[in-house]
PDB file of C-alpha atoms in Angstrom:
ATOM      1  CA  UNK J   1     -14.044 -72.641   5.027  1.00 86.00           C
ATOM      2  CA  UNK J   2     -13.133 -76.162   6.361  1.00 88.00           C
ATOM      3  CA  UNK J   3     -13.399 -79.190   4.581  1.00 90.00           C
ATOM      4  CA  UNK J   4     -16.975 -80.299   6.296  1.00 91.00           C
ATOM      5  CA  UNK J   5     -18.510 -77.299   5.211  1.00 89.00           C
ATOM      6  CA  UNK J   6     -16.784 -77.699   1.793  1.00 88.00           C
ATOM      7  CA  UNK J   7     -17.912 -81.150   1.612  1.00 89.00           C
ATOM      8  CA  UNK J   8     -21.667 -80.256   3.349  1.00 90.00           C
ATOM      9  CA  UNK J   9     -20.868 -82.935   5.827  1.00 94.00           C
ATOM     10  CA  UNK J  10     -24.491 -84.026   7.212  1.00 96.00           C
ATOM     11  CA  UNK J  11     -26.214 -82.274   4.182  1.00 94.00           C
ATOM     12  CA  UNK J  12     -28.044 -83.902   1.483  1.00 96.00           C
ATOM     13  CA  UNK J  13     -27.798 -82.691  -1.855  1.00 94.00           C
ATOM     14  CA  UNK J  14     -30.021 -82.935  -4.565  1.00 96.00           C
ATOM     15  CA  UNK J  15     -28.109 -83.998  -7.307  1.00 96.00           C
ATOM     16  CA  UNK J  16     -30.877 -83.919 -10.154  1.00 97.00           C
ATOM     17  CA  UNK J  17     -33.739 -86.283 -11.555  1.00 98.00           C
ATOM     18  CA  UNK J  18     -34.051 -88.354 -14.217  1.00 98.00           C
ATOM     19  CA  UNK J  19     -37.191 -89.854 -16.458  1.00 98.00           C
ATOM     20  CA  UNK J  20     -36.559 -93.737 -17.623  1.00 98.00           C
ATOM     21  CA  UNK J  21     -37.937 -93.446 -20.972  1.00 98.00           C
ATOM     22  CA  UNK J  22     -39.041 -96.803 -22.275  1.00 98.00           C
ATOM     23  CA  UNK J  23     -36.586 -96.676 -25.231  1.00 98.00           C
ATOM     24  CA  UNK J  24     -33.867 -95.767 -23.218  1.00 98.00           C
ATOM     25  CA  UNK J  25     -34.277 -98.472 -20.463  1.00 98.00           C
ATOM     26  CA  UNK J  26     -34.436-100.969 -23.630  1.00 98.00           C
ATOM     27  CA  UNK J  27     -31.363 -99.545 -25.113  1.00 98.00           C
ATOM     28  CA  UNK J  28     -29.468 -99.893 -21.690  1.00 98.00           C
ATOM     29  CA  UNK J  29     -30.798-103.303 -21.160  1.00 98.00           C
ATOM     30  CA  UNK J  30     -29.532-104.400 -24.824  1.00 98.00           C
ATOM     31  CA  UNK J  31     -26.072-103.531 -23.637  1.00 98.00           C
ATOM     32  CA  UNK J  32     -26.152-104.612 -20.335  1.00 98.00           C
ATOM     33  CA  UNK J  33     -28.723-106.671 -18.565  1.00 98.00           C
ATOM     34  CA  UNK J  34     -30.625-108.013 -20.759  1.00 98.00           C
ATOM     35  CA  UNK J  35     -33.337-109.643 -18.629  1.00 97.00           C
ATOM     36  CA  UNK J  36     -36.624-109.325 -20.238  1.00 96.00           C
ATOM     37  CA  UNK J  37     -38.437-107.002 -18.019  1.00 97.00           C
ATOM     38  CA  UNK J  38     -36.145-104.859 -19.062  1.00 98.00           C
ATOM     39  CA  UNK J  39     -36.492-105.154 -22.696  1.00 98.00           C
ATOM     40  CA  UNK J  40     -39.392-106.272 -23.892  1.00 97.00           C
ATOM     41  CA  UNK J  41     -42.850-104.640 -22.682  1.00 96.00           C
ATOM     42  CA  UNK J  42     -44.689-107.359 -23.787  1.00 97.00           C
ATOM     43  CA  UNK J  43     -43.246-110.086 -21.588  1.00 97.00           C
ATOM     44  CA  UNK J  44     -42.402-107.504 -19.095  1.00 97.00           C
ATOM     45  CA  UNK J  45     -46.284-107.213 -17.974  1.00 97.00           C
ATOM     46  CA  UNK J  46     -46.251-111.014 -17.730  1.00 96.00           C
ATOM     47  CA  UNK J  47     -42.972-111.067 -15.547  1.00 96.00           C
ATOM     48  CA  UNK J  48     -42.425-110.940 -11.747  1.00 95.00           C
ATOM     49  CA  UNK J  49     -42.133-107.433 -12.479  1.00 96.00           C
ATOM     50  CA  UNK J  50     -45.674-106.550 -14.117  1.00 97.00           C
ATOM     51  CA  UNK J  51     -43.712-103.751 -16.481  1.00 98.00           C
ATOM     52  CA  UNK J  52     -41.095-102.556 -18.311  1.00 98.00           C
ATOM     53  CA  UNK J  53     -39.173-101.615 -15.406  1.00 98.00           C
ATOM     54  CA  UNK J  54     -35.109 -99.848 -15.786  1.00 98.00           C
ATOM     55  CA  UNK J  55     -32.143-102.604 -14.360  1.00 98.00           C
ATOM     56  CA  UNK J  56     -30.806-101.395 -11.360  1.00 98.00           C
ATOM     57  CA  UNK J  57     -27.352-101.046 -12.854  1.00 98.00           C
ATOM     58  CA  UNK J  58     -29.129 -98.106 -15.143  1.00 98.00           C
ATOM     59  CA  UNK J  59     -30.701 -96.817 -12.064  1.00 98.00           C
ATOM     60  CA  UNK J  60     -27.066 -96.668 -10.405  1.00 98.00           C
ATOM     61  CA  UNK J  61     -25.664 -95.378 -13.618  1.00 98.00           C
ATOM     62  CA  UNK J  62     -28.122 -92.983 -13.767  1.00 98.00           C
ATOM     63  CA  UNK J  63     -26.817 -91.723 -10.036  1.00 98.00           C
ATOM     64  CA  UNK J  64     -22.556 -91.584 -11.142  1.00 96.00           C
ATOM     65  CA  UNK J  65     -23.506 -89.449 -13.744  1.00 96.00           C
ATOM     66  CA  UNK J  66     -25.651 -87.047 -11.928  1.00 97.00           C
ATOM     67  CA  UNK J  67     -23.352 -87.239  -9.225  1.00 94.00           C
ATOM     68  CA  UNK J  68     -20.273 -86.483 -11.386  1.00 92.00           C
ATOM     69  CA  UNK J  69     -22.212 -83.435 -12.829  1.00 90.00           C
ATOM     70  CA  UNK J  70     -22.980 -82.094  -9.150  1.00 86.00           C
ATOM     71  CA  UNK J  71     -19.351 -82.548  -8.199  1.00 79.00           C
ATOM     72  CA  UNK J  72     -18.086 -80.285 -10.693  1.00 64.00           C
ATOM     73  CA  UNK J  73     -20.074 -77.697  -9.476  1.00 67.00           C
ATOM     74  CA  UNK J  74     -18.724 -78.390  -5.740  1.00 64.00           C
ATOM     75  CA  UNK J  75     -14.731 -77.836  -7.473  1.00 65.00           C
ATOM     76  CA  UNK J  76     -15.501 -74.559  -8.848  1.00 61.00           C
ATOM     77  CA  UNK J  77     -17.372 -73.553  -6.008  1.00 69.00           C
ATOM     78  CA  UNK J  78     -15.428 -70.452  -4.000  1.00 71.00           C
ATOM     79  CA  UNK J  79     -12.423 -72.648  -1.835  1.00 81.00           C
ATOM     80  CA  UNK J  80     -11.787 -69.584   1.020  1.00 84.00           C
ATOM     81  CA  UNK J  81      -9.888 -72.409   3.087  1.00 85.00           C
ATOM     82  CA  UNK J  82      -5.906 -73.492   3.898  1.00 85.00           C
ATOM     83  CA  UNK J  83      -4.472 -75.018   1.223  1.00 85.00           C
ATOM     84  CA  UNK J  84      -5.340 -76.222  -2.628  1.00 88.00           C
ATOM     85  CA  UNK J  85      -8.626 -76.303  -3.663  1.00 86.00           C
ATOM     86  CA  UNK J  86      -9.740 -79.756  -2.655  1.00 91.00           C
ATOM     87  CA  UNK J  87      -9.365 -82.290  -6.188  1.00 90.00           C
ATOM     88  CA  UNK J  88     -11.661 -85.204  -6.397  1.00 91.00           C
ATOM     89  CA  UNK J  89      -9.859 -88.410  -7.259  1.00 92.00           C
ATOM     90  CA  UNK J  90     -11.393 -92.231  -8.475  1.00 94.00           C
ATOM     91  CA  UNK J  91     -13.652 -94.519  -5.877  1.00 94.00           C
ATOM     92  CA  UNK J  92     -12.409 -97.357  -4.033  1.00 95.00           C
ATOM     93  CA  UNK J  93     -15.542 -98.781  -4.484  1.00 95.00           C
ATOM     94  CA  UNK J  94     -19.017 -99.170  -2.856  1.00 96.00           C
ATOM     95  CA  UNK J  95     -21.016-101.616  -0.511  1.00 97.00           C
ATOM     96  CA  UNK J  96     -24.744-102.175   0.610  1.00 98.00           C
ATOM     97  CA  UNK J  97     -26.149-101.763  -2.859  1.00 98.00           C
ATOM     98  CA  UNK J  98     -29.822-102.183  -2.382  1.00 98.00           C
ATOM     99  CA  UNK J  99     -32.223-102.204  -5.438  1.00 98.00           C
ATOM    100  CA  UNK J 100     -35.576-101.089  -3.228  1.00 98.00           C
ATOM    101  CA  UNK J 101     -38.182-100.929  -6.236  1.00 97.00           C
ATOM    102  CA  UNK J 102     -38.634-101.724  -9.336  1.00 98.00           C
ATOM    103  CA  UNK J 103     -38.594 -98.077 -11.430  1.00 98.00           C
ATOM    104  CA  UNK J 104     -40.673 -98.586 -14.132  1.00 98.00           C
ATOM    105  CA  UNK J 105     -40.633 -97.024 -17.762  1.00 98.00           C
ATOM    106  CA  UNK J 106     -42.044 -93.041 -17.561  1.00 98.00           C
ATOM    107  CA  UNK J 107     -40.743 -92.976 -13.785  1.00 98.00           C
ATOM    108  CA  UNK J 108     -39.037 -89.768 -12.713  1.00 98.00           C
ATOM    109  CA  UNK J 109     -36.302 -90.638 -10.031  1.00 98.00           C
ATOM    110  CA  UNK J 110     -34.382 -88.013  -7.876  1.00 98.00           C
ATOM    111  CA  UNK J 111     -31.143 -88.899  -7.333  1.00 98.00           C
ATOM    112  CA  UNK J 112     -29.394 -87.633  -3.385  1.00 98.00           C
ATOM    113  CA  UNK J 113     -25.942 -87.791  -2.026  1.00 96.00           C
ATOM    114  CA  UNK J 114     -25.196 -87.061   1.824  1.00 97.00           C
ATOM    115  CA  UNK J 115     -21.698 -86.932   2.920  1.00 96.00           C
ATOM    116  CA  UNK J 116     -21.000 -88.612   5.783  1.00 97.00           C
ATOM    117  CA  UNK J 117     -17.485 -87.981   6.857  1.00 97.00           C
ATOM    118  CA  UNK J 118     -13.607 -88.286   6.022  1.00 97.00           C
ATOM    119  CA  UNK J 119     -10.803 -88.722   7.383  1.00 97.00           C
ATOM    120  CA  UNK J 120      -7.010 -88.962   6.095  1.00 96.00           C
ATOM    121  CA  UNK J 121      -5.400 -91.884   4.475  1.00 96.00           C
ATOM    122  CA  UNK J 122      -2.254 -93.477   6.183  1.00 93.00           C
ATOM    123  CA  UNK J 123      -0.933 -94.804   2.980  1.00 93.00           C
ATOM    124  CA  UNK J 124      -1.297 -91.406   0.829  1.00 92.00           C
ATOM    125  CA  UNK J 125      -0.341 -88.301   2.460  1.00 93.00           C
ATOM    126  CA  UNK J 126      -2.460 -85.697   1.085  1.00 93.00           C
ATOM    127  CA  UNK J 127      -5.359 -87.510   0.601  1.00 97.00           C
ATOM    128  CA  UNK J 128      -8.551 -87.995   2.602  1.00 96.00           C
ATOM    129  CA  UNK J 129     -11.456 -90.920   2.378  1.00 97.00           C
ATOM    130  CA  UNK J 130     -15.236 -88.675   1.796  1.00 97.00           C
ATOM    131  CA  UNK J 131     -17.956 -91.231   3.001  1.00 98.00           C
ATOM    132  CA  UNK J 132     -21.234 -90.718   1.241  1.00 97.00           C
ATOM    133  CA  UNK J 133     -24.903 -92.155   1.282  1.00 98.00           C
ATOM    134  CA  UNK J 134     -26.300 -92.030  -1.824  1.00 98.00           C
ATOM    135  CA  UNK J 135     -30.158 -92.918  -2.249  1.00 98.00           C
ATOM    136  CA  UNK J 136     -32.597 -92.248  -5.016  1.00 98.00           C
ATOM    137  CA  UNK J 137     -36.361 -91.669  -4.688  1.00 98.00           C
ATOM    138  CA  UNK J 138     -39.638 -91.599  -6.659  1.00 98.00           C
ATOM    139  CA  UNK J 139     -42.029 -89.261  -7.397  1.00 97.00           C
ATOM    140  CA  UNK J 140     -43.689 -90.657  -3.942  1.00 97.00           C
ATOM    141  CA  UNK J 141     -41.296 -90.627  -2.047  1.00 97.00           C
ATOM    142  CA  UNK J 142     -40.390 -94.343  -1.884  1.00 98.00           C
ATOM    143  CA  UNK J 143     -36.769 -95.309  -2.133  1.00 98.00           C
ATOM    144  CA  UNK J 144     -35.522 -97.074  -5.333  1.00 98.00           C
ATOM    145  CA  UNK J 145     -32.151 -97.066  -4.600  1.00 98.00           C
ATOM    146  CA  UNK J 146     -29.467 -96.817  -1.710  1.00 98.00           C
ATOM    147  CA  UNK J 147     -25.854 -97.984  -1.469  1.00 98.00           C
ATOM    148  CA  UNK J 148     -22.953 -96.397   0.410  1.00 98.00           C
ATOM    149  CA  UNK J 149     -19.481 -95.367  -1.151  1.00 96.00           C
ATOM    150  CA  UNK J 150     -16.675 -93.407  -1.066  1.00 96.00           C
ATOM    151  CA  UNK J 151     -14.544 -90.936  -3.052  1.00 96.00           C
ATOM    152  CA  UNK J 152     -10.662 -90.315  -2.810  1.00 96.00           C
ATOM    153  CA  UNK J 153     -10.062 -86.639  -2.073  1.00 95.00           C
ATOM    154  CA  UNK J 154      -6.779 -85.049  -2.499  1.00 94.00           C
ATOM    155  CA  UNK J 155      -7.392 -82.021   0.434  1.00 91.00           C
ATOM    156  CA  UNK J 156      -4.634 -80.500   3.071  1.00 79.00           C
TER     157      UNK J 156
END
């Protein structure tokens, strides 16, 4: 096994869907963006919006977690290559967040990852830099969601 087949370089992966329950979107909102579309129906319908719709940063939330869930599976997963079994480390970060649509309370989102590619880091031998699209749909098909980051990967 090499590390783009370990990685499913050029595959995208499901990583799981999630309904934004009006209570929960609220909740979120409370805590962390509380703009009122996002936590109160009532002046939700009269805002830009139209609706209780979920802040982005729940939407991209929403995508770590599903994300982190999906990884784990990828670490126990049968390693038959050189070397370690590759160990996922923290992200450097992201760029080209893009909040697409408003997902409104009751929507079901599916949540996708694609790895792009990696290559080794100069500054830490032993590790490699995975590049990944991640994107999130509705139950049409429209995007909601899209940003591009990247994972440190200890791998030989």
């Amino acid at each position: 096994m090499t590390l783009d087949e370990f990685f499913r370089i050029g595959t995208t992966v499901t990583l799981g869907s999630h309904t934004f329950e009006p209570e929960a979107i609220k909740a979120f909102a409370r805590k962390y963006d509380p703009q009122i579309f996002h936590t109160d129906e009532e002046a939700a319908k009269k805002s830009v919006l139209g609706g209780l719709c979920a802040s982005g940063w729940h939407t991209a939330a929403t995508w770590m977690k599903l994300n982190l869930e999906n990884r784990m599976d990828a670490e126990i997963a049968a390693w038959s290559g050189p070397g370690p079994v590759p160990e996922f480390g923290p992200s450097p970060g992201f760029k080209n967040l893009k909040w697409l649509k408003p997902v409104y309370a009751g929507q079901t989102i599916t949540f996708t990852r694609t790895a792009l590619s990696h290559r080794p880091i100069a500054s830490r031998p032993g590790w490699r830099l995975l590049a990944l699209r991640s994107e999130a749909f509705d139950s049409t098909g429209a995007k909601v969601l899209e940003f591009e980051s990247a994972v440190l990967v200890k791998a030989e």
